[in-house]
Short mmCIF file of C-alpha atoms in Angstrom, two decimals:
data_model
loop_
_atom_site.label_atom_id
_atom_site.label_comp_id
_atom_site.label_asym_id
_atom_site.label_seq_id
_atom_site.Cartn_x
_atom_site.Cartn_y
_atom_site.Cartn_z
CA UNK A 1006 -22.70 4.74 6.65
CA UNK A 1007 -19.82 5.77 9.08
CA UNK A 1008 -16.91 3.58 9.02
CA UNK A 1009 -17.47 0.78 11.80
CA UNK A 1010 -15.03 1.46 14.54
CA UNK A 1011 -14.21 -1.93 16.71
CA UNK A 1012 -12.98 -2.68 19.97
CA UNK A 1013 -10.28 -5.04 19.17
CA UNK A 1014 -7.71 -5.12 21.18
CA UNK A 1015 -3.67 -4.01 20.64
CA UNK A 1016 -3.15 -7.23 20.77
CA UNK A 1017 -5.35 -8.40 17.63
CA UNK A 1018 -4.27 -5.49 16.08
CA UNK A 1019 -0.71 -6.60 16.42
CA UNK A 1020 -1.89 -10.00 15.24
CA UNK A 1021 -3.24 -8.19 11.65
CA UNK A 1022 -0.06 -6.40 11.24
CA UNK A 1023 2.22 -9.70 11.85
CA UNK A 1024 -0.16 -11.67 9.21
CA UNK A 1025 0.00 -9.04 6.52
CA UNK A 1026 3.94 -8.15 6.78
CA UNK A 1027 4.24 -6.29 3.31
CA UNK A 1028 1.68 -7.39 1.26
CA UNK A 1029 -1.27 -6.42 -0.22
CA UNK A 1030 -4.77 -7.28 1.60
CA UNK A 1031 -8.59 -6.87 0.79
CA UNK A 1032 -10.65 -5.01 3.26
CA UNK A 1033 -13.62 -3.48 3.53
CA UNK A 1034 -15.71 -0.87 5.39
CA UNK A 1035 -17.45 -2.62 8.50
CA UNK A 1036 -18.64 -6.09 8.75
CA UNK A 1037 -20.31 -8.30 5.86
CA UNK A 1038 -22.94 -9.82 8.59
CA UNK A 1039 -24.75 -7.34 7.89
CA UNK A 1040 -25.91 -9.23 4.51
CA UNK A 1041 -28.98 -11.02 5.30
CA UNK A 1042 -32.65 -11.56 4.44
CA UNK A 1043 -31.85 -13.57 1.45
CA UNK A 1044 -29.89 -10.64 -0.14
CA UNK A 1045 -27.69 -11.86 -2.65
CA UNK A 1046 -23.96 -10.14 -3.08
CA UNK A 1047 -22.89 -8.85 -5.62
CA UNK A 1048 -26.19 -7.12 -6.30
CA UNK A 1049 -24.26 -4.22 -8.69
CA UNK A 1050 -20.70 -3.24 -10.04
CA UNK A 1051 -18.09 -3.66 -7.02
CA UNK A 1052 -15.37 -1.04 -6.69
CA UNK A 1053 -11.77 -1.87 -5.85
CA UNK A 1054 -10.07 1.15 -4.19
CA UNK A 1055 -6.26 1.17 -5.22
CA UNK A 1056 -4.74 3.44 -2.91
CA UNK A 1057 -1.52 4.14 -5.25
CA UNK A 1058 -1.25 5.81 -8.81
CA UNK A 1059 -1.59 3.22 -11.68
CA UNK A 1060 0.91 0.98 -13.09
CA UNK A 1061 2.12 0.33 -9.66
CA UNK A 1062 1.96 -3.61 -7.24
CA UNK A 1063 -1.02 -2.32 -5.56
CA UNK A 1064 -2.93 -1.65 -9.27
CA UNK A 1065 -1.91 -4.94 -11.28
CA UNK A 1066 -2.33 -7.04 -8.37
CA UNK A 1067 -5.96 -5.16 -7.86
CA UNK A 1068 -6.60 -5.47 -11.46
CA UNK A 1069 -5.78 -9.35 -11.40
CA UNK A 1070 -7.99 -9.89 -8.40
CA UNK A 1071 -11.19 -7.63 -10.41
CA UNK A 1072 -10.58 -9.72 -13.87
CA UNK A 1073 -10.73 -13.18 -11.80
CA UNK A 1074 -13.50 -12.24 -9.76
CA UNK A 1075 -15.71 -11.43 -12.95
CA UNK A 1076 -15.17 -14.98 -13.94
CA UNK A 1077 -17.20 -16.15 -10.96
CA UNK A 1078 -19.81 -12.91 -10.56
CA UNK A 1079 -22.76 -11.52 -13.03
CA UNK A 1080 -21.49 -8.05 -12.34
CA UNK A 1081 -18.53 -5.69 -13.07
CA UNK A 1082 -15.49 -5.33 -10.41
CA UNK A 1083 -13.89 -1.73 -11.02
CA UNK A 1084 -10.25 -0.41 -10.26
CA UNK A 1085 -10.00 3.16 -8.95
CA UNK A 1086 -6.90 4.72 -7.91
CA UNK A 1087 -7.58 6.93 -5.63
CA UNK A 1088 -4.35 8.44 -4.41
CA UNK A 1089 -2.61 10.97 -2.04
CA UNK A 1090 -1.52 10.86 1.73
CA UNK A 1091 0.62 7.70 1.22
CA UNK A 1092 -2.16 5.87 0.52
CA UNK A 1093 -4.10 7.06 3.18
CA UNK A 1094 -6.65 8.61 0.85
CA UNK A 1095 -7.75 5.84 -0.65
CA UNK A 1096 -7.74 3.50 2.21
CA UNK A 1097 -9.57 6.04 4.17
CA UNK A 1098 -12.24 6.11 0.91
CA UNK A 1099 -12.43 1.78 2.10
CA UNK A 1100 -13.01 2.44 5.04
CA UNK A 1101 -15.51 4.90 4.80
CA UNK A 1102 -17.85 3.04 2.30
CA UNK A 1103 -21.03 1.29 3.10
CA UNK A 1104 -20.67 -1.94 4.73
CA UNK A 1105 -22.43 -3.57 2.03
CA UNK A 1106 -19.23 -5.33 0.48
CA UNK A 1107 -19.95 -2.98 -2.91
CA UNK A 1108 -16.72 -1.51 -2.15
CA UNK A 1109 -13.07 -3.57 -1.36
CA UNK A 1110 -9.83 -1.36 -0.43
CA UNK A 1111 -6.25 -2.58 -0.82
CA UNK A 1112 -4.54 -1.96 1.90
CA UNK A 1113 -0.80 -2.47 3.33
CA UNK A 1114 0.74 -2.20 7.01
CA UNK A 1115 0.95 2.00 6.20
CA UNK A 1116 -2.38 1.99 7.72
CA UNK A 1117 -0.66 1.16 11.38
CA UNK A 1118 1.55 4.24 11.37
CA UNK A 1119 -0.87 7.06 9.20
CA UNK A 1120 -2.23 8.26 12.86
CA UNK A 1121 1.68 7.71 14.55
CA UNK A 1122 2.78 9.74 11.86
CA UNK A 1123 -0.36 12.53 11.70
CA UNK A 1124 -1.23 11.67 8.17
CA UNK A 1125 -4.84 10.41 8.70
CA UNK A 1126 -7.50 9.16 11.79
CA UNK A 1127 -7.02 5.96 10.27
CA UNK A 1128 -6.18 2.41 11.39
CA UNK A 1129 -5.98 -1.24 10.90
CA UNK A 1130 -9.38 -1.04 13.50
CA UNK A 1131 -11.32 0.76 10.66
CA UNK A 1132 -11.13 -1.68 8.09
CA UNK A 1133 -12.17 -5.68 7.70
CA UNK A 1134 -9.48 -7.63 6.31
CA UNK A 1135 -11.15 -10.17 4.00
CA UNK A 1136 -8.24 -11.93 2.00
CA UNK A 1137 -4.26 -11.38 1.56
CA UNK A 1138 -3.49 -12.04 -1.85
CA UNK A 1139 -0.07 -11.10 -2.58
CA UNK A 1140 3.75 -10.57 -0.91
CA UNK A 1141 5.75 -7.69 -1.95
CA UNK A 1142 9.68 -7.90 -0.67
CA UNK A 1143 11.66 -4.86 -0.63
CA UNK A 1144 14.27 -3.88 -2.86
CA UNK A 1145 16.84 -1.69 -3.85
CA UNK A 1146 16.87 -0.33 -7.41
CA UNK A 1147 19.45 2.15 -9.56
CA UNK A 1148 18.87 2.86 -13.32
CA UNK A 1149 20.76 0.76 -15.56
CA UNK A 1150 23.41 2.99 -15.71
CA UNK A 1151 23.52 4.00 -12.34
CA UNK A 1152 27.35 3.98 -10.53
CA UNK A 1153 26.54 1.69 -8.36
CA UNK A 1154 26.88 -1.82 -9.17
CA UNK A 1155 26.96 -3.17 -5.91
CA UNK A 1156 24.48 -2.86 -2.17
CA UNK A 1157 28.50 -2.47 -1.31
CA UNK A 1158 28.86 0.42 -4.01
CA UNK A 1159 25.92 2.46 -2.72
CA UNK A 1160 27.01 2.15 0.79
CA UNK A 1161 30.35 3.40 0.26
CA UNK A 1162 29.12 5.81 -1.95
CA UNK A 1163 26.37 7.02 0.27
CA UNK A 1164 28.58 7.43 3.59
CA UNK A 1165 30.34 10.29 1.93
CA UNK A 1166 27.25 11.57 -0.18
CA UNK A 1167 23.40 11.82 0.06
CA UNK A 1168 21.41 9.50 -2.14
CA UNK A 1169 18.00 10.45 -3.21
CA UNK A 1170 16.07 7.94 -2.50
CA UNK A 1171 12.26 7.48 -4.33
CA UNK A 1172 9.53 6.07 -2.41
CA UNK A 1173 5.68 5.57 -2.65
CA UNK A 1174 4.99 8.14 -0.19
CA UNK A 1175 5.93 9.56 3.73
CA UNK A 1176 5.28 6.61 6.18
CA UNK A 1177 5.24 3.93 3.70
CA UNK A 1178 6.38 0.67 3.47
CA UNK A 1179 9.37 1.16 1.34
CA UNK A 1180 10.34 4.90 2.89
CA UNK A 1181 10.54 2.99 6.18
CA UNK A 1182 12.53 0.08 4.15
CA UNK A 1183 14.57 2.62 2.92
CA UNK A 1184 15.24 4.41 5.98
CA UNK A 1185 15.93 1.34 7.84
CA UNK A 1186 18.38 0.35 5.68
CA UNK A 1187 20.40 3.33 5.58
CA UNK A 1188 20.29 3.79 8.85
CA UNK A 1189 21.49 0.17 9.29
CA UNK A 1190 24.69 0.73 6.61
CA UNK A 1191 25.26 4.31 8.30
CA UNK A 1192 24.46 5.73 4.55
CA UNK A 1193 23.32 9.70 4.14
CA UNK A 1194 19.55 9.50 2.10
CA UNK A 1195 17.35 12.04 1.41
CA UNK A 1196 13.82 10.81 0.71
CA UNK A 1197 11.32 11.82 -1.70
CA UNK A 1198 8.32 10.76 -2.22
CA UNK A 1199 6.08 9.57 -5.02
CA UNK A 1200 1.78 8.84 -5.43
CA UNK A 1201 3.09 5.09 -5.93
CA UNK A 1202 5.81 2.48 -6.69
CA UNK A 1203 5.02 3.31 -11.17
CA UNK A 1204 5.72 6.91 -10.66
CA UNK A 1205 8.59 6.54 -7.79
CA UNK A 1206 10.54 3.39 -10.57
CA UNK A 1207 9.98 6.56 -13.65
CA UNK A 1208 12.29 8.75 -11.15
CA UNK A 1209 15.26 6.47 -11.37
CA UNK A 1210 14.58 5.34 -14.83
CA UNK A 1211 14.35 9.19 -16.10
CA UNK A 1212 17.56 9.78 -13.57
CA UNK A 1213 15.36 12.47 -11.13
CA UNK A 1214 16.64 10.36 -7.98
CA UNK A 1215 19.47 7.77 -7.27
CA UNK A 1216 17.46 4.97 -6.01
CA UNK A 1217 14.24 3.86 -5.36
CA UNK A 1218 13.45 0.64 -2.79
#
């Protein structure tokens, strides 16, 4: 089934992005009225779709959600990661699923800017949010033996020099963390980016970048 596009309005749309600030939400493909004439849910395995490589927030938290939901259904609840586009590619996989609530995405606020930033013809209209289960604040990270001791050593460091910066992909939430807070301290970054948080953390802890927020 195509993915359900809605009319909502900017305004509601601005109203899902201000409720789900940096976290991670369930959605799914369409709308769940569509489960009626006594059909029971879940009627087979449901699939979580974790847009970002394992070992990552959006994975344990997705994980978590699957192993607590067994406790309460007669079926199996699957993780995928399906990952690529900065986490377009597996949102996009959500939203595309039959509305049958078989398949549940994770999804973050990247899905406002994916079609700002020509990554993907995707948006918060595509999706139904169902639940927001968990906040994830932004923050800066060196390896342990990193220079910088400080926030105040990596600005002074980084008004002279470029930091590399790791991130979980173009247009995410942290790039656009990052980026605002260089731009805020006036500090010279150069950002690359990862197929989630796990892989973009390895990069500092293996000494490949500076940072990673």
């Amino acid at each position: 089934m195509p993915r359900d596009i809605s009319s909502r309005s900017a305004s509601s749309r601005r109203t899902f992005l201000k409720g789900a600030g940096v976290t991670g939400l369930a959605a799914t493909a369409g709308c769940l009225d569509q489960l009626s004439g006594g059909q029971s849910w879940p009627s087979r395995p449901v699939e979580i779709v974790s847009p970002w490589a394992a070992g990552g927030g959006a994975d344990r938290t997705s994980r978590a959600v699957a192993d607590a939901a067994e406790n309460y259904t007669e079926v199996s609840w699957n993780v995928s990661n399906q990952t690529g586009g900065s986490g377009s590619v597996g949102m996009n996989a959500a939203a595309n699923a039959d509305a049958d609530g078989h398949t549940i995405g994770c999804t973050a606020p990247e899905i406002a800017l994916f079609e700002h930033l020509d990554i993907a013809d995707l948006s918060p209209d595509d999706i139904t949010p169902i639940m927001q289960y968990t906040e994830f604040p932004a923050t800066l990270l060196v390896n342990e033996n990193s220079e910088f001791g400080s926030v105040d050593d990596w600005i002074s460091y980084g008004q002279d020099n470029t930091i590399q910066m790791a991130n979980s992909g173009f247009g995410s939430s942290w790039h656009m963390a990052a980026a605002g807070i260089a731009s805020e301290a006036g500090v010279q970054v150069e950002h690359i980016s990862y197929e989630g948080a796990a892989p973009a953390m390895n990069a500092v802890a293996n000494g490949e970048v500076d940072a990673v927020d």
